[in-house]
mmCIF file of C-alpha atoms in Angstrom:
data_model
loop_
_atom_site.group_PDB
_atom_site.id
_atom_site.type_symbol
_atom_site.label_atom_id
_atom_site.label_comp_id
_atom_site.label_asym_id
_atom_site.label_seq_id
_atom_site.Cartn_x
_atom_site.Cartn_y
_atom_site.Cartn_z
ATOM 1 C CA MET A 1 102.259 -87.838 18.497
ATOM 2 C CA ASP A 2 105.329 -87.579 20.681
ATOM 3 C CA ILE A 3 108.582 -85.948 19.604
ATOM 4 C CA ILE A 4 112.126 -87.026 20.191
ATOM 5 C CA PHE A 5 114.533 -84.204 19.552
ATOM 6 C CA ILE A 6 118.253 -83.832 18.883
ATOM 7 C CA ASN A 7 119.506 -80.225 18.801
ATOM 8 C CA GLU A 8 122.706 -78.827 17.351
ATOM 9 C CA LEU A 9 124.300 -82.096 16.307
ATOM 10 C CA ARG A 10 127.623 -81.343 14.578
ATOM 11 C CA ALA A 11 128.613 -83.679 11.734
ATOM 12 C CA THR A 12 131.211 -83.460 9.009
ATOM 13 C CA THR A 13 130.407 -83.975 5.307
ATOM 14 C CA LEU A 14 131.311 -82.834 1.846
ATOM 15 C CA ILE A 15 128.666 -80.230 1.041
ATOM 16 C CA GLY A 16 128.562 -77.607 -1.674
ATOM 17 C CA ILE A 17 128.792 -76.810 -5.350
ATOM 18 C CA TYR A 18 132.057 -74.893 -5.379
ATOM 19 C CA PRO A 19 135.398 -76.674 -5.942
ATOM 20 C CA ARG A 20 136.741 -75.751 -2.483
ATOM 21 C CA GLU A 21 133.613 -77.169 -0.870
ATOM 22 C CA GLN A 22 133.936 -80.392 -2.808
ATOM 23 C CA ALA A 23 137.491 -80.872 -1.727
ATOM 24 C CA MET A 24 137.278 -80.088 1.975
ATOM 25 C CA PRO A 25 134.693 -81.492 4.424
ATOM 26 C CA GLN A 26 132.624 -78.972 6.346
ATOM 27 C CA THR A 27 130.903 -79.161 9.661
ATOM 28 C CA VAL A 28 127.124 -78.854 9.473
ATOM 29 C CA GLU A 29 124.731 -78.303 12.384
ATOM 30 C CA ILE A 30 121.652 -80.505 12.407
ATOM 31 C CA SER A 31 118.575 -80.226 14.635
ATOM 32 C CA LEU A 32 115.912 -82.893 14.470
ATOM 33 C CA GLN A 33 112.371 -83.354 15.708
ATOM 34 C CA ILE A 34 111.349 -86.965 15.233
ATOM 35 C CA GLY A 35 107.647 -87.769 15.553
ATOM 36 C CA THR A 36 106.851 -91.214 16.993
ATOM 37 C CA SER A 37 104.838 -92.763 19.758
ATOM 38 C CA THR A 38 106.800 -93.071 22.963
ATOM 39 C CA ALA A 39 103.962 -94.720 24.898
ATOM 40 C CA SER A 40 105.414 -98.248 24.717
ATOM 41 C CA ALA A 41 108.832 -97.058 25.907
ATOM 42 C CA GLY A 42 107.209 -94.999 28.620
ATOM 43 C CA ALA A 43 105.461 -98.122 29.900
ATOM 44 C CA SER A 44 108.282 -100.614 29.435
ATOM 45 C CA ASP A 45 111.339 -98.491 30.200
ATOM 46 C CA ASP A 46 113.038 -100.371 27.323
ATOM 47 C CA ILE A 47 115.140 -98.561 24.698
ATOM 48 C CA GLY A 48 114.023 -101.193 22.157
ATOM 49 C CA ASP A 49 110.537 -99.655 22.245
ATOM 50 C CA THR A 50 111.560 -96.251 20.982
ATOM 51 C CA ILE A 51 113.893 -94.518 18.562
ATOM 52 C CA ASP A 52 117.342 -94.612 20.148
ATOM 53 C CA TYR A 53 118.800 -91.123 19.684
ATOM 54 C CA ALA A 54 122.348 -92.395 20.230
ATOM 55 C CA ARG A 55 121.913 -94.763 17.254
ATOM 56 C CA VAL A 56 120.477 -91.887 15.177
ATOM 57 C CA VAL A 57 123.499 -89.679 15.960
ATOM 58 C CA ASP A 58 126.026 -92.420 15.233
ATOM 59 C CA ARG A 59 124.309 -93.382 11.986
ATOM 60 C CA LEU A 60 124.100 -89.816 10.763
ATOM 61 C CA ARG A 61 127.741 -89.072 11.557
ATOM 62 C CA GLY A 62 128.834 -92.228 9.728
ATOM 63 C CA GLU A 63 126.595 -91.698 6.680
ATOM 64 C CA LEU A 64 127.489 -88.023 6.271
ATOM 65 C CA ALA A 65 131.203 -88.608 6.604
ATOM 66 C CA ALA A 66 131.015 -91.014 3.654
ATOM 67 C CA ARG A 67 128.882 -88.898 1.272
ATOM 68 C CA HIS A 68 128.869 -85.735 -0.785
ATOM 69 C CA PHE A 69 125.875 -83.462 -1.290
ATOM 70 C CA ASN A 70 125.714 -80.455 -3.553
ATOM 71 C CA LEU A 71 122.831 -78.747 -1.711
ATOM 72 C CA LEU A 72 121.604 -78.498 1.874
ATOM 73 C CA GLU A 73 118.159 -79.316 0.514
ATOM 74 C CA ARG A 74 119.377 -82.700 -0.760
ATOM 75 C CA LEU A 75 121.155 -83.398 2.556
ATOM 76 C CA ALA A 76 117.954 -82.577 4.454
ATOM 77 C CA GLU A 77 115.940 -84.916 2.241
ATOM 78 C CA TYR A 78 118.465 -87.646 2.790
ATOM 79 C CA VAL A 79 118.314 -87.278 6.574
ATOM 80 C CA ALA A 80 114.506 -87.150 6.570
ATOM 81 C CA THR A 81 114.260 -90.313 4.439
ATOM 82 C CA LEU A 82 116.701 -92.146 6.644
ATOM 83 C CA LEU A 83 114.696 -91.298 9.794
ATOM 84 C CA LEU A 84 111.397 -92.217 8.208
ATOM 85 C CA GLU A 85 112.497 -95.457 6.504
ATOM 86 C CA ASP A 86 115.258 -96.842 8.685
ATOM 87 C CA PHE A 87 114.129 -95.671 12.102
ATOM 88 C CA GLY A 88 110.362 -95.831 11.652
ATOM 89 C CA ALA A 89 109.582 -92.197 12.434
ATOM 90 C CA THR A 90 106.100 -91.089 11.425
ATOM 91 C CA TRP A 91 107.053 -87.448 10.938
ATOM 92 C CA VAL A 92 110.288 -85.437 10.995
ATOM 93 C CA ARG A 93 111.451 -81.836 10.975
ATOM 94 C CA VAL A 94 115.002 -81.538 9.801
ATOM 95 C CA SER A 95 117.025 -78.284 10.200
ATOM 96 C CA ILE A 96 120.484 -78.192 8.634
ATOM 97 C CA ALA A 97 122.873 -75.259 8.639
ATOM 98 C CA LYS A 98 126.273 -74.461 7.253
ATOM 99 C CA LEU A 99 128.298 -72.462 9.785
ATOM 100 C CA GLY A 100 130.188 -69.252 9.043
ATOM 101 C CA MET A 101 129.756 -69.459 5.274
ATOM 102 C CA MET A 102 129.101 -65.778 4.741
ATOM 103 C CA ARG A 103 130.732 -62.799 6.345
ATOM 104 C CA GLY A 104 128.567 -61.476 9.161
ATOM 105 C CA VAL A 105 126.182 -64.451 9.039
ATOM 106 C CA ALA A 106 126.405 -67.188 11.713
ATOM 107 C CA ARG A 107 124.410 -69.819 9.834
ATOM 108 C CA VAL A 108 122.646 -70.439 6.557
ATOM 109 C CA GLY A 109 120.381 -73.414 6.135
ATOM 110 C CA VAL A 110 117.128 -75.107 5.428
ATOM 111 C CA VAL A 111 114.248 -76.619 7.433
ATOM 112 C CA ILE A 112 112.021 -79.322 5.997
ATOM 113 C CA GLU A 113 109.133 -81.399 7.326
ATOM 114 C CA ARG A 114 108.202 -84.820 5.988
ATOM 115 C CA GLY A 115 105.823 -87.522 6.962
ATOM 116 C CA ALA A 116 105.863 -91.267 6.404
ATOM 117 C CA ALA A 117 104.002 -92.596 3.345
ATOM 118 C CA ALA A 118 100.531 -93.722 4.344
#
């Protein structure tokens, strides 16, 4: 399996359980490892034969800007499902972090791995 990666993508979404978090969008940092075969694209040199990371970034920014999530865990599941179902990934590792949420802590977050249904 090959891996397409996107590191430290910044996106804005409503995330959190506290009233102030539900009222004001926050920036989250997302890193992705997307498992897929890149052999066809390597042979053809055609973006249509692989997962287009620019489309992934645009889609995630649009989707997250329009949604609210209570928990990072739910947001991570949403991102994983989108990559598996809409982009045809066979496996994903999704890392999502809130930035500067706690004094003296740069990031808090979650990392999940999911595979496509067999």
